[in-house]
mmCIF file of C-alpha atoms in Angstrom:
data_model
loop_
_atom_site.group_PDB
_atom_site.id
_atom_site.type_symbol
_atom_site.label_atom_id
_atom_site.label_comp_id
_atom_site.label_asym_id
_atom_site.label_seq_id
_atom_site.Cartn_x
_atom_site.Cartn_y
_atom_site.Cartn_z
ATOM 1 C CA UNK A 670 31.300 -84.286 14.016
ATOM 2 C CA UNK A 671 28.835 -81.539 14.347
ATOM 3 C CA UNK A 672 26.957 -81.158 12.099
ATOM 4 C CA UNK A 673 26.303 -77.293 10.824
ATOM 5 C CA UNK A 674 22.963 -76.010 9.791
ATOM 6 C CA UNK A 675 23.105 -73.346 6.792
ATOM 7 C CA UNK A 676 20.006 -71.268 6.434
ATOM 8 C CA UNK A 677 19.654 -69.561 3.329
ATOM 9 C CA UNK A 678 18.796 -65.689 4.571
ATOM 10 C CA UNK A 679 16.583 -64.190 2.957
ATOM 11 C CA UNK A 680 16.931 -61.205 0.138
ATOM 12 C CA UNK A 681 16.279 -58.317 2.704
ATOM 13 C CA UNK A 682 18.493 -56.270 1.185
ATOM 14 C CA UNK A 683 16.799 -56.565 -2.243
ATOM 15 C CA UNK A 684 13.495 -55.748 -0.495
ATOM 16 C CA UNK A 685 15.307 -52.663 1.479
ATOM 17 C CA UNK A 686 16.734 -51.037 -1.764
ATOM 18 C CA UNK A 687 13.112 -51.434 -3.533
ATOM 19 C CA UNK A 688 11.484 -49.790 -0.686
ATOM 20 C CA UNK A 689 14.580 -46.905 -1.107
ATOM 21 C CA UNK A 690 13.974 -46.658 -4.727
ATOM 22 C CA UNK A 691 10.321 -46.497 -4.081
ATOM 23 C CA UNK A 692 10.680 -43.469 -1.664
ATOM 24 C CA UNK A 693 12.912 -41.479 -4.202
ATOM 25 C CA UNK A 694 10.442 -41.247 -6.977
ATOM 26 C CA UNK A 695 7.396 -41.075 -4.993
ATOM 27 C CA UNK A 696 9.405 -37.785 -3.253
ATOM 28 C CA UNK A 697 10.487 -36.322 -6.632
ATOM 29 C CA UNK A 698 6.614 -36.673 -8.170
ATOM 30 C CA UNK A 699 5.130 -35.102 -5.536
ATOM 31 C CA UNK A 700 8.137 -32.379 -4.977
ATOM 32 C CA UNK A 701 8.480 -31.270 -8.682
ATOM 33 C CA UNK A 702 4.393 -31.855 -9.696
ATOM 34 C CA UNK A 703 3.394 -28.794 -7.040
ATOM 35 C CA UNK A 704 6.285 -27.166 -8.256
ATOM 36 C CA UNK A 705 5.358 -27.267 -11.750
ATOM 37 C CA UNK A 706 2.180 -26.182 -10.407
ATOM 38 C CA UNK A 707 3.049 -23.370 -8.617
ATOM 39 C CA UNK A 708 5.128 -22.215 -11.605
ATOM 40 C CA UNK A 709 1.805 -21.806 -13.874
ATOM 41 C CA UNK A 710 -0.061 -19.816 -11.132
ATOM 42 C CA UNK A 711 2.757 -17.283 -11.041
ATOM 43 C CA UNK A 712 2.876 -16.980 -15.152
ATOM 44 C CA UNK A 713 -0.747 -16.572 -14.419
ATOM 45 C CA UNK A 714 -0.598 -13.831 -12.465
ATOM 46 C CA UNK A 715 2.108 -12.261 -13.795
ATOM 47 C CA UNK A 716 -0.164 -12.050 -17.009
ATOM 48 C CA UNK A 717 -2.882 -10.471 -15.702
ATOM 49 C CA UNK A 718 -0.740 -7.505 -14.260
ATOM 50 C CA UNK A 719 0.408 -6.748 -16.914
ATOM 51 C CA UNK A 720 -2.513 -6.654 -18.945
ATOM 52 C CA UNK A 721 -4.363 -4.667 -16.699
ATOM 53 C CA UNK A 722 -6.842 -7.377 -15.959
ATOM 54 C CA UNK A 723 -6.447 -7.690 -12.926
ATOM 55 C CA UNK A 724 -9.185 -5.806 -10.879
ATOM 56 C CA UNK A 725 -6.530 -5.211 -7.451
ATOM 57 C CA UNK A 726 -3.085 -4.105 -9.548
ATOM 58 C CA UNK A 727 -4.423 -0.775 -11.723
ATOM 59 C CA UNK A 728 -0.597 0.155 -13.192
ATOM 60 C CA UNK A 729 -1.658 0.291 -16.461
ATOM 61 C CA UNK A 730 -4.907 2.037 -16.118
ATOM 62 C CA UNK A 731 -5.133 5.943 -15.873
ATOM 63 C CA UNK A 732 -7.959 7.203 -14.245
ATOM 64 C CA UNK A 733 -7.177 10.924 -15.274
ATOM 65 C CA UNK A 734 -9.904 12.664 -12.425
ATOM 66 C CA UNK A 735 -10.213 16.242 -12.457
ATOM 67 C CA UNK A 736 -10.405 16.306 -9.000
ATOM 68 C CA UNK A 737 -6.918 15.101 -8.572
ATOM 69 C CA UNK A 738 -5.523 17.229 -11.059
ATOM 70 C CA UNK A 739 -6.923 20.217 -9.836
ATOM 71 C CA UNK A 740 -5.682 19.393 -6.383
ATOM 72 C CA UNK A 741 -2.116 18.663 -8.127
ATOM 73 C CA UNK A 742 -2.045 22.162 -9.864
ATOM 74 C CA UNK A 743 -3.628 23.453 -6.682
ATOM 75 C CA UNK A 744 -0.394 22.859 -4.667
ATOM 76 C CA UNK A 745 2.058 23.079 -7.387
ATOM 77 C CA UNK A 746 0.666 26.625 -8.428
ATOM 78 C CA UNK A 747 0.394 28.053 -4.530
ATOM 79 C CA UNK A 748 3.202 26.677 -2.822
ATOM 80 C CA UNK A 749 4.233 30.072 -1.583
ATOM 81 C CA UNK A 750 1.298 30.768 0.234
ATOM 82 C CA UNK A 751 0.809 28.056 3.200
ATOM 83 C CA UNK A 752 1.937 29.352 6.983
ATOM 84 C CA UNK A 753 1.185 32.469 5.840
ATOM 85 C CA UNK A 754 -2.773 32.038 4.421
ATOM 86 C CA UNK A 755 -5.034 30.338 6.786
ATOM 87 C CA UNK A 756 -7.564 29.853 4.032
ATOM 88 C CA UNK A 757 -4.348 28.160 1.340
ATOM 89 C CA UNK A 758 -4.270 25.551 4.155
ATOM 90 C CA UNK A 759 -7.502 25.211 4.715
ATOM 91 C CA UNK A 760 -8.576 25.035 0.915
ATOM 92 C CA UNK A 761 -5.596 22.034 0.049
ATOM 93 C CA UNK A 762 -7.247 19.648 2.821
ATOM 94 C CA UNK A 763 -10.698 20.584 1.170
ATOM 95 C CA UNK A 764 -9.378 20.114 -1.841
ATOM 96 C CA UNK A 765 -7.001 17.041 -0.475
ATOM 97 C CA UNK A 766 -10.427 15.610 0.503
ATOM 98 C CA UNK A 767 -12.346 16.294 -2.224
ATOM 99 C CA UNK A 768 -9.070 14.136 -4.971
ATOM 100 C CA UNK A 769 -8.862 11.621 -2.372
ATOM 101 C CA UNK A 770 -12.458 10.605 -2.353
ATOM 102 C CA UNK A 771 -12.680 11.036 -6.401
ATOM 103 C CA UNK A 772 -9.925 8.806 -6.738
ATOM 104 C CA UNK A 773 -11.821 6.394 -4.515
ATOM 105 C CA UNK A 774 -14.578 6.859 -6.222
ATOM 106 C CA UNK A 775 -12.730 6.239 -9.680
ATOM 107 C CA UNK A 776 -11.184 2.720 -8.302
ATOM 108 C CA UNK A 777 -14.278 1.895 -6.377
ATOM 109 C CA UNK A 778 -12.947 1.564 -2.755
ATOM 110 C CA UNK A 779 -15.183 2.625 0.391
ATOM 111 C CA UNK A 780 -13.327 5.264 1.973
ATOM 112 C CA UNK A 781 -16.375 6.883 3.666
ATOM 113 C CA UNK A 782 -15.358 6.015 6.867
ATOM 114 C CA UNK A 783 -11.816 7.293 6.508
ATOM 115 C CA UNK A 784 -13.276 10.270 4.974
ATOM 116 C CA UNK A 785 -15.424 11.423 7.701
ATOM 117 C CA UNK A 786 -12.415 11.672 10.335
ATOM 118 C CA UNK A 787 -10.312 13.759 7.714
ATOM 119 C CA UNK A 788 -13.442 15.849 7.420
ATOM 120 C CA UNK A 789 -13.759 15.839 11.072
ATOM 121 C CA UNK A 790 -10.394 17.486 11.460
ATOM 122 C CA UNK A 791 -10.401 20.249 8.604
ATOM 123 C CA UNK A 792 -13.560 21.255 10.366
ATOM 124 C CA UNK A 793 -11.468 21.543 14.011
ATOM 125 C CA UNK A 794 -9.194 23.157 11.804
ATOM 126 C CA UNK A 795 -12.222 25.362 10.695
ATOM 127 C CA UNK A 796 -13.366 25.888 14.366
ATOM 128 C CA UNK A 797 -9.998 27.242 15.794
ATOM 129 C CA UNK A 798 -7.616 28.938 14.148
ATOM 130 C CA UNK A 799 -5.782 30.262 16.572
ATOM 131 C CA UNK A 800 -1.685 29.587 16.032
ATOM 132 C CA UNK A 801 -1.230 27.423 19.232
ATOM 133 C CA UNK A 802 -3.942 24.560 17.804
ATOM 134 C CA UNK A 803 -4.206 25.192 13.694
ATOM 135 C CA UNK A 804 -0.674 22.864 14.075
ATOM 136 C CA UNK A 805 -1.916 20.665 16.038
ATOM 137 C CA UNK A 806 -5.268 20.225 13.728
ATOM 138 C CA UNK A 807 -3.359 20.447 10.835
ATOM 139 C CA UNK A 808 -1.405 17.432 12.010
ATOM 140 C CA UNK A 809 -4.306 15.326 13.004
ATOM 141 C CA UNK A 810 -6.145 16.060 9.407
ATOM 142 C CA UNK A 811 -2.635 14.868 7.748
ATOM 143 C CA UNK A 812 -2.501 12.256 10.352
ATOM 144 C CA UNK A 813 -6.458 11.221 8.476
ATOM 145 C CA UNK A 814 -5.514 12.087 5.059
ATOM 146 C CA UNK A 815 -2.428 9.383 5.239
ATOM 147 C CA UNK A 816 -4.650 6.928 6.367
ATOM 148 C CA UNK A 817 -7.207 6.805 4.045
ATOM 149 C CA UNK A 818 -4.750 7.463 1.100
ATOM 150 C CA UNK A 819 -2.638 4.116 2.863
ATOM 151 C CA UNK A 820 -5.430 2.117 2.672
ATOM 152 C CA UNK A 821 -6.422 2.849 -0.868
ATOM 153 C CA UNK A 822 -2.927 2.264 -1.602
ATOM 154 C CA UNK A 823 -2.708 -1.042 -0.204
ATOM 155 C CA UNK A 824 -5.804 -2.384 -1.853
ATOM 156 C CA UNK A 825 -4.913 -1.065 -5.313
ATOM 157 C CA UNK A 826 -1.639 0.659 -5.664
ATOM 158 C CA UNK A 827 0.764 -1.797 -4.488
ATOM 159 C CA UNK A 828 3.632 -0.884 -5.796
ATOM 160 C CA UNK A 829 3.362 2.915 -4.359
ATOM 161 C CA UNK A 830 4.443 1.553 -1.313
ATOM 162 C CA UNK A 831 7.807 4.733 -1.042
ATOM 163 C CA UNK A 832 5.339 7.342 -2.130
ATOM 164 C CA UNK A 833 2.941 6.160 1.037
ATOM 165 C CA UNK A 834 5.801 5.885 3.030
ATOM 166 C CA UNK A 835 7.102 9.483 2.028
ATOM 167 C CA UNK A 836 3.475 10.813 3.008
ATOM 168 C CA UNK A 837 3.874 9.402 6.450
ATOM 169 C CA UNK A 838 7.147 11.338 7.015
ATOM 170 C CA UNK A 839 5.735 14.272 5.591
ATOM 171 C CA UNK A 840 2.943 13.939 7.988
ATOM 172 C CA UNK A 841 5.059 12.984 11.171
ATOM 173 C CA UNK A 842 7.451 16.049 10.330
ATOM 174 C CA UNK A 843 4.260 18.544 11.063
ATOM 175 C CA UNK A 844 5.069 19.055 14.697
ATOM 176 C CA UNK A 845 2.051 19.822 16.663
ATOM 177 C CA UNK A 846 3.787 21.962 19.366
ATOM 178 C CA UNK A 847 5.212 24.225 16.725
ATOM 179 C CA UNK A 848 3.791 27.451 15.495
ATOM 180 C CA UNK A 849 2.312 26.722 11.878
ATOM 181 C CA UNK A 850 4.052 29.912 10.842
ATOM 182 C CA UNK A 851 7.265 28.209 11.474
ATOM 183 C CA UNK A 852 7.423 25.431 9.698
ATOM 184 C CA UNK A 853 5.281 25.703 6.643
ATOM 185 C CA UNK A 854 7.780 24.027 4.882
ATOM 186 C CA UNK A 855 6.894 20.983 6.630
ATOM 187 C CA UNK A 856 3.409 21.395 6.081
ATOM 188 C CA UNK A 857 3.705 22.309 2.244
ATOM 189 C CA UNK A 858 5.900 19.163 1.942
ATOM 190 C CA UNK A 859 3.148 17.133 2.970
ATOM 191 C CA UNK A 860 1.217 18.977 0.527
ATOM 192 C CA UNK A 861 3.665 18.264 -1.906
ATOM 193 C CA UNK A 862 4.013 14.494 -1.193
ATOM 194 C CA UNK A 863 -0.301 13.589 -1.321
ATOM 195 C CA UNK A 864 0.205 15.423 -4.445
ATOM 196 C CA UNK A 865 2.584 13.321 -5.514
ATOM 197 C CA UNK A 866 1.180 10.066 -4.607
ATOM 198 C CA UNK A 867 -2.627 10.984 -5.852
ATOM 199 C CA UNK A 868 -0.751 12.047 -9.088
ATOM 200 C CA UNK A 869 0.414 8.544 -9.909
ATOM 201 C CA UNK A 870 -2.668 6.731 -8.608
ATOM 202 C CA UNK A 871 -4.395 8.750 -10.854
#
């Protein structure tokens, strides 16, 4: 007869459900321990917004500039007049300028460079007011003013995100082919809207 060898095979599948085992709580430490982790930095933050401490988020904090609210009752006192006055539009980007750079000033952002294009425009503004251009310059000052009021925004006012938005519009609805005198609601709307934004930043 033949005779039949019997090998005793070795526990490989004890070995293989060790290794398993193993893998699973080695995977659910390091999954749920950054978790956990992560969790505490957003309480974190979360807590300093809403204490105020927290030198890029300034919703709590009112700056109250007189600047700004002198531009605000500026525009909400002569609405009647733009398209018709020269100067009204004239004196609201001075005076746009003037609350934009106080605010900046109040937050402590560099807008200088933003600044001297918007003052580069009121002065083209200045320099020709004939009806043809003044629409034209008027748009390329808003074009200025958004910017610098968008990147102030962004750095500190993060959740004014609409109101910047709503500036934009106000500023792309100032046609630059179109008489002034025709669409000074468009311009006093963009009036309206910086108002409205440097109002709650302040």
């Amino acid at each position: 007869m033949a005779e039949i060898k019997i090998v005793q095979k070795k526990q490989v599948g004890l070995w293989l459900l060790a290794v398993i085992v193993i893998a699973i709580l080695l995977y659910y430490f390091l999954v749920f321990r950054d978790n956990s982790n992560n969790i505490a930095t957003e309480v974190v933050t979360e807590t300093k917004s809403v204490s105020g401490t927290n030198e890029n988020n300034l919703l709590g904090i009112k700056e109250n500039n007189n600047t700004v609210a002198t531009f605000v009752s500026f525009v909400e006192n002569d609405s009647s007049r733009v398209g018709i006055d020269y100067a009204f539009t004239n004196e609201a980007l001075l005076r746009l300028t003037a609350a934009t750079n106080a605010m900046a000033g109040e937050i402590g952002y560099d807008i200088r460079a933003d600044l001297e294009k918007l003052k580069e425009s009121i002065v083209l503004i200045s320099n020709e007011p004939f009806e043809t251009s003044q629409a034209k310059n008027i748009r390329i000052a808003a074009d200025n003013s958004v910017t610098a009021l968008q990147n102030m925004q962004l750095a500190k006012y993060p959740w004014l995100t609409d109101e910047v938005e709503a500036l934009k519009g106000a500023s792309v609805s100032i046609n630059p082919e179109k008489l002034t005198i025709n669409q000074k609601d468009a311009v006093m709307n963009f009036f309206v809207k910086a108002s409205d934004l440097l109002q709650k930043m302040n």
